[in-house]
Amino acid sequence: MRSYDHSSVEKKWQKIWEEKEAFKASCDPKKPKYYVLDMFPYPSGSGLHVGHVVNYTATDIIARYKRMQGYNVLHPMGWDSFGLPAEQYAIRTGTHPAVTTKNNVDAFRIQLKNLGFSYDWDREFATSDPSYYKWTQWIFTKLYEKGLAYEANISVNFCPALGTVLANEEVDAGRAKDGGHPVIKKPLRQWVLKITEYADRLIEDLDLVDWPESIKALQTNWIGKSLGAEIHFSLENHTDEIVVFTTRHDTIFGCTYLVLAPEHPLIDSITQDSQKEQVKKYQDRAFHETEIERTEAKIKTGVFTGSYALHPITGKKVPIWVADYVLPNYGTGAVMGVPAQCERDFEFAKSYNIPIIQVVMPPKEASDEEKKLQKAWEGPGIMVNSSYKDLELDGKHNEAAKELICDWLISNKKGQKKVCYKLRDWLFSRQRYWGEPFPILHFEDGTKRALAIDELPLLPPHLEDFKPSPSGESPLSRVKEWVNIIDPKTGKKAQRETNTMPQWAGSCWYYLRFCDPHNSGEAWDKQIEKYWMPVDLYVGGVEHAVLHLLYARFWHKVLYDIGLVSTLEPFYKLRNQGLIVCRSFKTANNVYIAPSDVEERDGKYFDKKTGVELQSQIEKMSKSKLTGASPDDLVTEWGADSLRLYEMFLGPLEREKVWVTDPISGCRRFLSRIFDMVQSNKVTDKDTDEAKRLINRLIHSVSLDMEALQFNTAIAKFMEFLNDFSKLESYPKSALLDLVKLVNPFAPHITEELWEMLGQKDLFAATYPVADPNYLQEKMVIYAIQINGKVRGTIDTAPDLDQETVAKLAREQHNVAKFLEGMTIKKTIFVPNKLVSFVVG
Ligand code: ANZ
């Protein structure tokens, strides 16, 4: 009998699949399609990690399952290859990022192929390929033509010590991660995309997709739509006015001060001389703080301007303060302070002795503190202290008051309804080398021209030194002969745009290019797009839950509006794989110990070598903590099929999973057992009812698991099945064939081999089994149970059980058990499928 040698089996089938182009997809309108996509990786130097394997195995299982169900499956893979790490590596080593990227991609591809993923490799591309970014640049020109791309002066992170602009990822708590030097904000000319124009649609169309509710909520909150009002406050001794944005206009009678963001343009002109120095000092300090520092500071600080506004309804004087907790770029950068109804304002008012006027009565369920005004009541309630002349709100519910205030503000020209979004326009340029150059020419007269399709791709100039410039300009600006040109189309002197696009750009539309990756005449063919789109299943990390998905959806909607794509949303069903975490171990001196050198006793962990007790923690896998696991090593030792099976068996796809490698041997054993079983002399061509029942039940329940992406439970069922099946007297071949098909999406190599051993060909092209309903419903029989001639209970059982089994079940029936207590059974009468009768004494 052959024993299972994973490495020869896996190599063999990987080669055959490649030769037969087993997973090549082509547009075929006669067949139903299924597009299953992974969030493509950034090809980092550290290669594939076990988290990637969870993601890609899950989609591969579905790809193979759908193919066997007769779908035309599109399952592509590519590389998100522009970005900071490749550039930083280039700066450190002097290797061109294109070289590093190519090496990393080659290594990744080998790793993925070794895992047997059924990608259509013909569709592979990298976002840094000129033949791809030609179209990224072209899409940018479409955004530009639609007025959705504009230039603005925006502050960037600038590190004077390093003499460079830093990306947000390079900054931590106001300091450069590299060296810890302080980082300041510096205004620079930037490209910005008007994503805000799509804010409403980006919220509303979430109704069209099957995504986890938590991800929908993240997107909605990020966009942050607030329905409120703008209220105009006139100023004492000043012609200007201050406009505030509020979502609680019902509380207007409780407004006892106004606050301006330190950046507010009116501050200079309204601040009284006596306060000028203090205000200036305060502003300087605030400008050096990050938004997070400003909003999350425990103690709210501020400074009085010395000036007053007039309450729009009562005309009372309201002091104007400046405070950093008000952000310049939300609403109007000015807020009305209502201490009794807003905790933040309450603390501020307490610190600076500002009056507190209650306007919404805390209801019964409010806490004592809230009722006694030792804390703000932020919830709903009945209005008090809120009537003035003909505007009577007292006694009304605050929601009704909102409407009345709004009407009053509008008819008195003191305000209006207003919708605000947290979402800002998307800062789309970087002062970097390793990104798509912008296809834009600037002319001397200040006008611009977007390059036409025949001028694309626009390649960056060749650079030996990729470092960002000390001025904050992009390194491209150093290549004067590239920057300064005579525009061949107009004959005018022109300068090329020297900023580059951010890494997000390439991942905004790669799923469209996968539909038609070799098209050199257009980004994609519309008919082909119409066939494959939308992506039916998209799987990736939750870290992309906000930005990548939002940006890609935004581009997609723009493309929809200009008639280039046929669906409103790009990704129909989205699932996020949970993070893989790991238990790390260290000594009291913070020396990490590899998990393989640790033994557990009574829930405590000890160093096997020294016997010393260790501290342990569940955290992200990390090489430096000796918890990194390399898929390559695992594939070598156990085989790709065992690794795939194991990673799916760890737990539900979307849940966080703790990496403990022990179960991988169990998965491997399971595969070996099938391998042996197929070769057993008990394999027969003759079907048995018992085998039929077992396999049909397995087909039925595994199919349900597949639809629900519950791969871990499907695997548990395979194992259970094997235990039951191995006990049968014979192994009907038909059941084994079905089993092999069911396991195939999980462990594709060994199952192809078994399929061949069972005399079949090309499992990858086989049809997924469908359960025969006749074998699903076990017919049940009802036994009456008598004790000394009286019926004392009934039991339901499978038909045709033997007397001993039925009698045991009967004795255990709770009512019967009661009657039998303390009795001796003298005789048992058994009528198959009908009656068990005990004679007792
Ligand atoms: C008065 C008030 C009374 C407020 C009250 C709240 C409670 P969302 O829901 O996030 O939109 N606000 C407005 N602009 C701001 C800015 N630039 N920086 C900081 N805070 C700002 O929140 C809207 C509320 O946030 C607004 O309603 C305003 O405070 C504050 F009992 O106005 B409110």
PDB file of N, CA, C and O in Angstrom, residues 738-802:
ATOM      1  N   ASP A 738     -17.691  10.630  -3.695  1.00  0.00           N
ATOM      2  CA  ASP A 738     -18.358  11.845  -3.211  1.00  0.00           C
ATOM      3  C   ASP A 738     -17.540  12.516  -2.109  1.00  0.00           C
ATOM      4  O   ASP A 738     -17.403  13.741  -2.076  1.00  0.00           O
ATOM      5  N   LEU A 739     -16.989  11.707  -1.227  1.00  0.00           N
ATOM      6  CA  LEU A 739     -16.175  12.276  -0.153  1.00  0.00           C
ATOM      7  C   LEU A 739     -14.992  13.054  -0.728  1.00  0.00           C
ATOM      8  O   LEU A 739     -14.692  14.177  -0.314  1.00  0.00           O
ATOM      9  N   VAL A 740     -14.340  12.449  -1.705  1.00  0.00           N
ATOM     10  CA  VAL A 740     -13.180  13.084  -2.320  1.00  0.00           C
ATOM     11  C   VAL A 740     -13.580  14.423  -2.951  1.00  0.00           C
ATOM     12  O   VAL A 740     -12.879  15.429  -2.837  1.00  0.00           O
ATOM     13  N   LYS A 741     -14.745  14.434  -3.569  1.00  0.00           N
ATOM     14  CA  LYS A 741     -15.218  15.698  -4.157  1.00  0.00           C
ATOM     15  C   LYS A 741     -15.451  16.754  -3.081  1.00  0.00           C
ATOM     16  O   LYS A 741     -15.115  17.916  -3.253  1.00  0.00           O
ATOM     17  N   LEU A 742     -16.065  16.323  -1.987  1.00  0.00           N
ATOM     18  CA  LEU A 742     -16.387  17.290  -0.934  1.00  0.00           C
ATOM     19  C   LEU A 742     -15.128  17.876  -0.301  1.00  0.00           C
ATOM     20  O   LEU A 742     -15.080  19.045   0.072  1.00  0.00           O
ATOM     21  N   VAL A 743     -14.099  17.032  -0.166  1.00  0.00           N
ATOM     22  CA  VAL A 743     -12.874  17.497   0.496  1.00  0.00           C
ATOM     23  C   VAL A 743     -12.010  18.307  -0.475  1.00  0.00           C
ATOM     24  O   VAL A 743     -11.172  19.101  -0.072  1.00  0.00           O
ATOM     25  N   ASN A 744     -12.245  18.109  -1.767  1.00  0.00           N
ATOM     26  CA  ASN A 744     -11.384  18.736  -2.765  1.00  0.00           C
ATOM     27  C   ASN A 744     -11.161  20.249  -2.581  1.00  0.00           C
ATOM     28  O   ASN A 744     -10.019  20.705  -2.622  1.00  0.00           O
ATOM     29  N   PRO A 745     -12.196  21.060  -2.371  1.00  0.00           N
ATOM     30  CA  PRO A 745     -11.923  22.497  -2.250  1.00  0.00           C
ATOM     31  C   PRO A 745     -10.967  22.825  -1.100  1.00  0.00           C
ATOM     32  O   PRO A 745     -10.221  23.788  -1.171  1.00  0.00           O
ATOM     33  N   PHE A 746     -10.968  21.996  -0.073  1.00  0.00           N
ATOM     34  CA  PHE A 746     -10.119  22.241   1.101  1.00  0.00           C
ATOM     35  C   PHE A 746      -8.696  21.741   0.858  1.00  0.00           C
ATOM     36  O   PHE A 746      -7.733  22.391   1.211  1.00  0.00           O
ATOM     37  N   ALA A 747      -8.608  20.524   0.346  1.00  0.00           N
ATOM     38  CA  ALA A 747      -7.316  19.857   0.174  1.00  0.00           C
ATOM     39  C   ALA A 747      -7.246  19.377  -1.267  1.00  0.00           C
ATOM     40  O   ALA A 747      -7.472  18.203  -1.567  1.00  0.00           O
ATOM     41  N   PRO A 748      -6.949  20.305  -2.185  1.00  0.00           N
ATOM     42  CA  PRO A 748      -7.124  19.979  -3.600  1.00  0.00           C
ATOM     43  C   PRO A 748      -6.128  18.967  -4.161  1.00  0.00           C
ATOM     44  O   PRO A 748      -6.473  18.231  -5.076  1.00  0.00           O
ATOM     45  N   HIS A 749      -4.903  18.928  -3.619  1.00  0.00           N
ATOM     46  CA  HIS A 749      -3.910  18.040  -4.251  1.00  0.00           C
ATOM     47  C   HIS A 749      -4.190  16.572  -3.946  1.00  0.00           C
ATOM     48  O   HIS A 749      -4.303  15.751  -4.849  1.00  0.00           O
ATOM     49  N   ILE A 750      -4.303  16.257  -2.675  1.00  0.00           N
ATOM     50  CA  ILE A 750      -4.477  14.849  -2.292  1.00  0.00           C
ATOM     51  C   ILE A 750      -5.772  14.298  -2.890  1.00  0.00           C
ATOM     52  O   ILE A 750      -5.847  13.147  -3.315  1.00  0.00           O
ATOM     53  N   THR A 751      -6.782  15.138  -2.977  1.00  0.00           N
ATOM     54  CA  THR A 751      -8.059  14.642  -3.506  1.00  0.00           C
ATOM     55  C   THR A 751      -7.957  14.333  -5.003  1.00  0.00           C
ATOM     56  O   THR A 751      -8.564  13.370  -5.473  1.00  0.00           O
ATOM     57  N   GLU A 752      -7.167  15.135  -5.737  1.00  0.00           N
ATOM     58  CA  GLU A 752      -6.945  14.812  -7.160  1.00  0.00           C
ATOM     59  C   GLU A 752      -6.268  13.437  -7.260  1.00  0.00           C
ATOM     60  O   GLU A 752      -6.607  12.622  -8.119  1.00  0.00           O
ATOM     61  N   GLU A 753      -5.310  13.221  -6.384  1.00  0.00           N
ATOM     62  CA  GLU A 753      -4.568  11.966  -6.402  1.00  0.00           C
ATOM     63  C   GLU A 753      -5.515  10.793  -6.098  1.00  0.00           C
ATOM     64  O   GLU A 753      -5.506   9.764  -6.770  1.00  0.00           O
ATOM     65  N   LEU A 754      -6.358  10.984  -5.090  1.00  0.00           N
ATOM     66  CA  LEU A 754      -7.286   9.912  -4.701  1.00  0.00           C
ATOM     67  C   LEU A 754      -8.283   9.639  -5.819  1.00  0.00           C
ATOM     68  O   LEU A 754      -8.642   8.497  -6.103  1.00  0.00           O
ATOM     69  N   TRP A 755      -8.705  10.693  -6.437  1.00  0.00           N
ATOM     70  CA  TRP A 755      -9.649  10.610  -7.563  1.00  0.00           C
ATOM     71  C   TRP A 755      -9.047   9.743  -8.666  1.00  0.00           C
ATOM     72  O   TRP A 755      -9.697   8.860  -9.208  1.00  0.00           O
ATOM     73  N   GLU A 756      -7.773  10.010  -8.902  1.00  0.00           N
ATOM     74  CA  GLU A 756      -7.076   9.224  -9.926  1.00  0.00           C
ATOM     75  C   GLU A 756      -6.928   7.761  -9.471  1.00  0.00           C
ATOM     76  O   GLU A 756      -7.141   6.840 -10.239  1.00  0.00           O
ATOM     77  N   MET A 757      -6.609   7.591  -8.177  1.00  0.00           N
ATOM     78  CA  MET A 757      -6.462   6.226  -7.652  1.00  0.00           C
ATOM     79  C   MET A 757      -7.782   5.471  -7.748  1.00  0.00           C
ATOM     80  O   MET A 757      -7.811   4.241  -7.862  1.00  0.00           O
ATOM     81  N   LEU A 758      -8.891   6.206  -7.710  1.00  0.00           N
ATOM     82  CA  LEU A 758     -10.205   5.565  -7.826  1.00  0.00           C
ATOM     83  C   LEU A 758     -10.623   5.430  -9.295  1.00  0.00           C
ATOM     84  O   LEU A 758     -11.783   5.163  -9.610  1.00  0.00           O
ATOM     85  N   GLY A 759      -9.663   5.706 -10.182  1.00  0.00           N
ATOM     86  CA  GLY A 759      -9.902   5.466 -11.600  1.00  0.00           C
ATOM     87  C   GLY A 759     -10.580   6.610 -12.339  1.00  0.00           C
ATOM     88  O   GLY A 759     -11.143   6.408 -13.414  1.00  0.00           O
ATOM     89  N   GLN A 760     -10.523   7.818 -11.782  1.00  0.00           N
ATOM     90  CA  GLN A 760     -11.209   8.936 -12.422  1.00  0.00           C
ATOM     91  C   GLN A 760     -10.197   9.937 -12.987  1.00  0.00           C
ATOM     92  O   GLN A 760      -9.001   9.828 -12.714  1.00  0.00           O
ATOM     93  N   LYS A 761     -10.729  10.945 -13.713  1.00  0.00           N
ATOM     94  CA  LYS A 761      -9.839  11.951 -14.314  1.00  0.00           C
ATOM     95  C   LYS A 761     -10.330  13.364 -14.005  1.00  0.00           C
ATOM     96  O   LYS A 761     -11.527  13.621 -13.991  1.00  0.00           O
ATOM     97  N   ASP A 762      -9.387  14.268 -13.756  1.00  0.00           N
ATOM     98  CA  ASP A 762      -9.665  15.706 -13.649  1.00  0.00           C
ATOM     99  C   ASP A 762     -10.746  16.052 -12.629  1.00  0.00           C
ATOM    100  O   ASP A 762     -11.837  16.517 -12.978  1.00  0.00           O
ATOM    101  N   LEU A 763     -10.403  15.882 -11.397  1.00  0.00           N
ATOM    102  CA  LEU A 763     -11.349  16.238 -10.337  1.00  0.00           C
ATOM    103  C   LEU A 763     -11.710  17.720 -10.380  1.00  0.00           C
ATOM    104  O   LEU A 763     -12.846  18.108 -10.087  1.00  0.00           O
ATOM    105  N   PHE A 764     -10.735  18.566 -10.772  1.00  0.00           N
ATOM    106  CA  PHE A 764     -11.010  20.014 -10.783  1.00  0.00           C
ATOM    107  C   PHE A 764     -12.185  20.360 -11.683  1.00  0.00           C
ATOM    108  O   PHE A 764     -12.811  21.399 -11.530  1.00  0.00           O
ATOM    109  N   ALA A 765     -12.478  19.453 -12.640  1.00  0.00           N
ATOM    110  CA  ALA A 765     -13.593  19.735 -13.540  1.00  0.00           C
ATOM    111  C   ALA A 765     -14.833  18.899 -13.195  1.00  0.00           C
ATOM    112  O   ALA A 765     -15.810  18.889 -13.936  1.00  0.00           O
ATOM    113  N   ALA A 766     -14.800  18.204 -12.058  1.00  0.00           N
ATOM    114  CA  ALA A 766     -15.936  17.347 -11.691  1.00  0.00           C
ATOM    115  C   ALA A 766     -17.104  18.178 -11.158  1.00  0.00           C
ATOM    116  O   ALA A 766     -16.973  19.371 -10.911  1.00  0.00           O
ATOM    117  N   THR A 767     -18.234  17.534 -10.991  1.00  0.00           N
ATOM    118  CA  THR A 767     -19.432  18.229 -10.528  1.00  0.00           C
ATOM    119  C   THR A 767     -19.628  17.986  -9.038  1.00  0.00           C
ATOM    120  O   THR A 767     -19.468  16.853  -8.566  1.00  0.00           O
ATOM    121  N   TYR A 768     -19.982  19.020  -8.335  1.00  0.00           N
ATOM    122  CA  TYR A 768     -20.188  18.898  -6.887  1.00  0.00           C
ATOM    123  C   TYR A 768     -21.380  17.986  -6.613  1.00  0.00           C
ATOM    124  O   TYR A 768     -22.400  18.071  -7.295  1.00  0.00           O
ATOM    125  N   PRO A 769     -21.267  17.098  -5.629  1.00  0.00           N
ATOM    126  CA  PRO A 769     -22.376  16.173  -5.385  1.00  0.00           C
ATOM    127  C   PRO A 769     -23.603  16.873  -4.804  1.00  0.00           C
ATOM    128  O   PRO A 769     -23.478  17.901  -4.135  1.00  0.00           O
ATOM    129  N   VAL A 770     -24.755  16.326  -5.104  1.00  0.00           N
ATOM    130  CA  VAL A 770     -26.001  16.854  -4.545  1.00  0.00           C
ATOM    131  C   VAL A 770     -26.613  15.735  -3.706  1.00  0.00           C
ATOM    132  O   VAL A 770     -26.650  14.580  -4.143  1.00  0.00           O
ATOM    133  N   ALA A 771     -27.072  16.080  -2.522  1.00  0.00           N
ATOM    134  CA  ALA A 771     -27.590  15.047  -1.621  1.00  0.00           C
ATOM    135  C   ALA A 771     -28.896  14.464  -2.153  1.00  0.00           C
ATOM    136  O   ALA A 771     -29.737  15.183  -2.685  1.00  0.00           O
ATOM    137  N   ASP A 772     -29.029  13.163  -2.031  1.00  0.00           N
ATOM    138  CA  ASP A 772     -30.278  12.486  -2.397  1.00  0.00           C
ATOM    139  C   ASP A 772     -31.216  12.546  -1.188  1.00  0.00           C
ATOM    140  O   ASP A 772     -30.925  11.954  -0.149  1.00  0.00           O
ATOM    141  N   PRO A 773     -32.338  13.269  -1.346  1.00  0.00           N
ATOM    142  CA  PRO A 773     -33.199  13.501  -0.181  1.00  0.00           C
ATOM    143  C   PRO A 773     -33.718  12.204   0.438  1.00  0.00           C
ATOM    144  O   PRO A 773     -34.031  12.165   1.631  1.00  0.00           O
ATOM    145  N   ASN A 774     -33.753  11.135  -0.362  1.00  0.00           N
ATOM    146  CA  ASN A 774     -34.259   9.867   0.177  1.00  0.00           C
ATOM    147  C   ASN A 774     -33.410   9.349   1.336  1.00  0.00           C
ATOM    148  O   ASN A 774     -33.868   8.554   2.136  1.00  0.00           O
ATOM    149  N   TYR A 775     -32.184   9.767   1.359  1.00  0.00           N
ATOM    150  CA  TYR A 775     -31.299   9.252   2.408  1.00  0.00           C
ATOM    151  C   TYR A 775     -31.112  10.235   3.557  1.00  0.00           C
ATOM    152  O   TYR A 775     -30.338   9.995   4.466  1.00  0.00           O
ATOM    153  N   LEU A 776     -31.780  11.367   3.457  1.00  0.00           N
ATOM    154  CA  LEU A 776     -31.553  12.374   4.492  1.00  0.00           C
ATOM    155  C   LEU A 776     -32.453  12.161   5.686  1.00  0.00           C
ATOM    156  O   LEU A 776     -32.048  12.201   6.829  1.00  0.00           O
ATOM    157  N   GLN A 777     -33.721  11.930   5.356  1.00  0.00           N
ATOM    158  CA  GLN A 777     -34.690  11.776   6.428  1.00  0.00           C
ATOM    159  C   GLN A 777     -34.621  10.360   6.927  1.00  0.00           C
ATOM    160  O   GLN A 777     -35.010   9.429   6.241  1.00  0.00           O
ATOM    161  N   GLU A 778     -34.091  10.188   8.109  1.00  0.00           N
ATOM    162  CA  GLU A 778     -34.126   8.838   8.646  1.00  0.00           C
ATOM    163  C   GLU A 778     -35.546   8.566   9.058  1.00  0.00           C
ATOM    164  O   GLU A 778     -36.127   9.348   9.800  1.00  0.00           O
ATOM    165  N   LYS A 779     -36.152   7.460   8.544  1.00  0.00           N
ATOM    166  CA  LYS A 779     -37.516   7.163   8.980  1.00  0.00           C
ATOM    167  C   LYS A 779     -37.423   6.753  10.430  1.00  0.00           C
ATOM    168  O   LYS A 779     -36.581   5.954  10.818  1.00  0.00           O
ATOM    169  N   MET A 780     -38.286   7.324  11.276  1.00  0.00           N
ATOM    170  CA  MET A 780     -38.232   6.980  12.693  1.00  0.00           C
ATOM    171  C   MET A 780     -39.382   6.020  12.997  1.00  0.00           C
ATOM    172  O   MET A 780     -40.411   6.047  12.339  1.00  0.00           O
ATOM    173  N   VAL A 781     -39.168   5.190  13.998  1.00  0.00           N
ATOM    174  CA  VAL A 781     -40.286   4.339  14.457  1.00  0.00           C
ATOM    175  C   VAL A 781     -40.535   4.672  15.910  1.00  0.00           C
ATOM    176  O   VAL A 781     -39.655   5.182  16.600  1.00  0.00           O
ATOM    177  N   ILE A 782     -41.776   4.433  16.338  1.00  0.00           N
ATOM    178  CA  ILE A 782     -42.125   4.721  17.727  1.00  0.00           C
ATOM    179  C   ILE A 782     -42.356   3.406  18.470  1.00  0.00           C
ATOM    180  O   ILE A 782     -43.143   2.571  18.027  1.00  0.00           O
ATOM    181  N   TYR A 783     -41.648   3.239  19.547  1.00  0.00           N
ATOM    182  CA  TYR A 783     -41.854   2.064  20.403  1.00  0.00           C
ATOM    183  C   TYR A 783     -42.736   2.450  21.574  1.00  0.00           C
ATOM    184  O   TYR A 783     -42.500   3.492  22.211  1.00  0.00           O
ATOM    185  N   ALA A 784     -43.740   1.632  21.858  1.00  0.00           N
ATOM    186  CA  ALA A 784     -44.460   1.782  23.121  1.00  0.00           C
ATOM    187  C   ALA A 784     -43.685   0.971  24.151  1.00  0.00           C
ATOM    188  O   ALA A 784     -43.156  -0.100  23.840  1.00  0.00           O
ATOM    189  N   ILE A 785     -43.583   1.525  25.378  1.00  0.00           N
ATOM    190  CA  ILE A 785     -42.852   0.800  26.419  1.00  0.00           C
ATOM    191  C   ILE A 785     -43.828   0.425  27.528  1.00  0.00           C
ATOM    192  O   ILE A 785     -44.471   1.312  28.119  1.00  0.00           O
ATOM    193  N   GLN A 786     -43.961  -0.848  27.753  1.00  0.00           N
ATOM    194  CA  GLN A 786     -44.886  -1.315  28.801  1.00  0.00           C
ATOM    195  C   GLN A 786     -44.101  -1.819  29.998  1.00  0.00           C
ATOM    196  O   GLN A 786     -43.012  -2.373  29.854  1.00  0.00           O
ATOM    197  N   ILE A 787     -44.698  -1.601  31.195  1.00  0.00           N
ATOM    198  CA  ILE A 787     -44.167  -2.253  32.395  1.00  0.00           C
ATOM    199  C   ILE A 787     -45.325  -3.018  33.017  1.00  0.00           C
ATOM    200  O   ILE A 787     -46.380  -2.417  33.292  1.00  0.00           O
ATOM    201  N   ASN A 788     -45.131  -4.277  33.121  1.00  0.00           N
ATOM    202  CA  ASN A 788     -46.182  -5.172  33.614  1.00  0.00           C
ATOM    203  C   ASN A 788     -47.507  -4.900  32.917  1.00  0.00           C
ATOM    204  O   ASN A 788     -48.562  -4.757  33.527  1.00  0.00           O
ATOM    205  N   GLY A 789     -47.418  -4.759  31.603  1.00  0.00           N
ATOM    206  CA  GLY A 789     -48.641  -4.670  30.793  1.00  0.00           C
ATOM    207  C   GLY A 789     -49.186  -3.262  30.634  1.00  0.00           C
ATOM    208  O   GLY A 789     -50.054  -3.030  29.800  1.00  0.00           O
ATOM    209  N   LYS A 790     -48.660  -2.262  31.399  1.00  0.00           N
ATOM    210  CA  LYS A 790     -49.183  -0.890  31.264  1.00  0.00           C
ATOM    211  C   LYS A 790     -48.192  -0.041  30.471  1.00  0.00           C
ATOM    212  O   LYS A 790     -46.988  -0.113  30.711  1.00  0.00           O
ATOM    213  N   VAL A 791     -48.711   0.788  29.537  1.00  0.00           N
ATOM    214  CA  VAL A 791     -47.813   1.665  28.776  1.00  0.00           C
ATOM    215  C   VAL A 791     -47.324   2.783  29.689  1.00  0.00           C
ATOM    216  O   VAL A 791     -48.122   3.509  30.275  1.00  0.00           O
ATOM    217  N   ARG A 792     -46.002   2.872  29.818  1.00  0.00           N
ATOM    218  CA  ARG A 792     -45.431   3.906  30.696  1.00  0.00           C
ATOM    219  C   ARG A 792     -44.655   4.970  29.931  1.00  0.00           C
ATOM    220  O   ARG A 792     -44.097   5.888  30.508  1.00  0.00           O
ATOM    221  N   GLY A 793     -44.530   4.789  28.619  1.00  0.00           N
ATOM    222  CA  GLY A 793     -43.807   5.810  27.847  1.00  0.00           C
ATOM    223  C   GLY A 793     -43.596   5.345  26.424  1.00  0.00           C
ATOM    224  O   GLY A 793     -43.972   4.221  26.064  1.00  0.00           O
ATOM    225  N   THR A 794     -43.027   6.262  25.596  1.00  0.00           N
ATOM    226  CA  THR A 794     -42.687   5.890  24.212  1.00  0.00           C
ATOM    227  C   THR A 794     -41.290   6.418  23.915  1.00  0.00           C
ATOM    228  O   THR A 794     -40.823   7.362  24.558  1.00  0.00           O
ATOM    229  N   ILE A 795     -40.657   5.821  22.913  1.00  0.00           N
ATOM    230  CA  ILE A 795     -39.391   6.389  22.400  1.00  0.00           C
ATOM    231  C   ILE A 795     -39.407   6.348  20.874  1.00  0.00           C
ATOM    232  O   ILE A 795     -40.004   5.464  20.272  1.00  0.00           O
ATOM    233  N   ASP A 796     -38.715   7.357  20.263  1.00  0.00           N
ATOM    234  CA  ASP A 796     -38.515   7.367  18.806  1.00  0.00           C
ATOM    235  C   ASP A 796     -37.124   6.835  18.533  1.00  0.00           C
ATOM    236  O   ASP A 796     -36.168   7.288  19.153  1.00  0.00           O
ATOM    237  N   THR A 797     -37.029   5.906  17.586  1.00  0.00           N
ATOM    238  CA  THR A 797     -35.682   5.432  17.228  1.00  0.00           C
ATOM    239  C   THR A 797     -35.589   5.240  15.726  1.00  0.00           C
ATOM    240  O   THR A 797     -36.601   5.271  15.015  1.00  0.00           O
ATOM    241  N   ALA A 798     -34.346   5.038  15.277  1.00  0.00           N
ATOM    242  CA  ALA A 798     -34.154   4.637  13.889  1.00  0.00           C
ATOM    243  C   ALA A 798     -34.772   3.250  13.733  1.00  0.00           C
ATOM    244  O   ALA A 798     -34.864   2.508  14.714  1.00  0.00           O
ATOM    245  N   PRO A 799     -35.224   2.903  12.506  1.00  0.00           N
ATOM    246  CA  PRO A 799     -35.861   1.604  12.346  1.00  0.00           C
ATOM    247  C   PRO A 799     -34.852   0.452  12.457  1.00  0.00           C
ATOM    248  O   PRO A 799     -33.645   0.659  12.290  1.00  0.00           O
ATOM    249  N   ASP A 800     -35.390  -0.704  12.750  1.00  0.00           N
ATOM    250  CA  ASP A 800     -34.636  -1.953  12.682  1.00  0.00           C
ATOM    251  C   ASP A 800     -33.460  -2.058  13.643  1.00  0.00           C
ATOM    252  O   ASP A 800     -32.457  -2.700  13.337  1.00  0.00           O
ATOM    253  N   LEU A 801     -33.558  -1.397  14.788  1.00  0.00           N
ATOM    254  CA  LEU A 801     -32.486  -1.558  15.772  1.00  0.00           C
ATOM    255  C   LEU A 801     -32.662  -2.905  16.475  1.00  0.00           C
ATOM    256  O   LEU A 801     -33.767  -3.455  16.528  1.00  0.00           O
ATOM    257  N   ASP A 802     -31.550  -3.418  17.052  1.00  0.00           N
ATOM    258  CA  ASP A 802     -31.669  -4.716  17.712  1.00  0.00           C
ATOM    259  C   ASP A 802     -32.300  -4.571  19.098  1.00  0.00           C
ATOM    260  O   ASP A 802     -32.374  -3.469  19.648  1.00  0.00           O
TER     261      ASP A 802
END
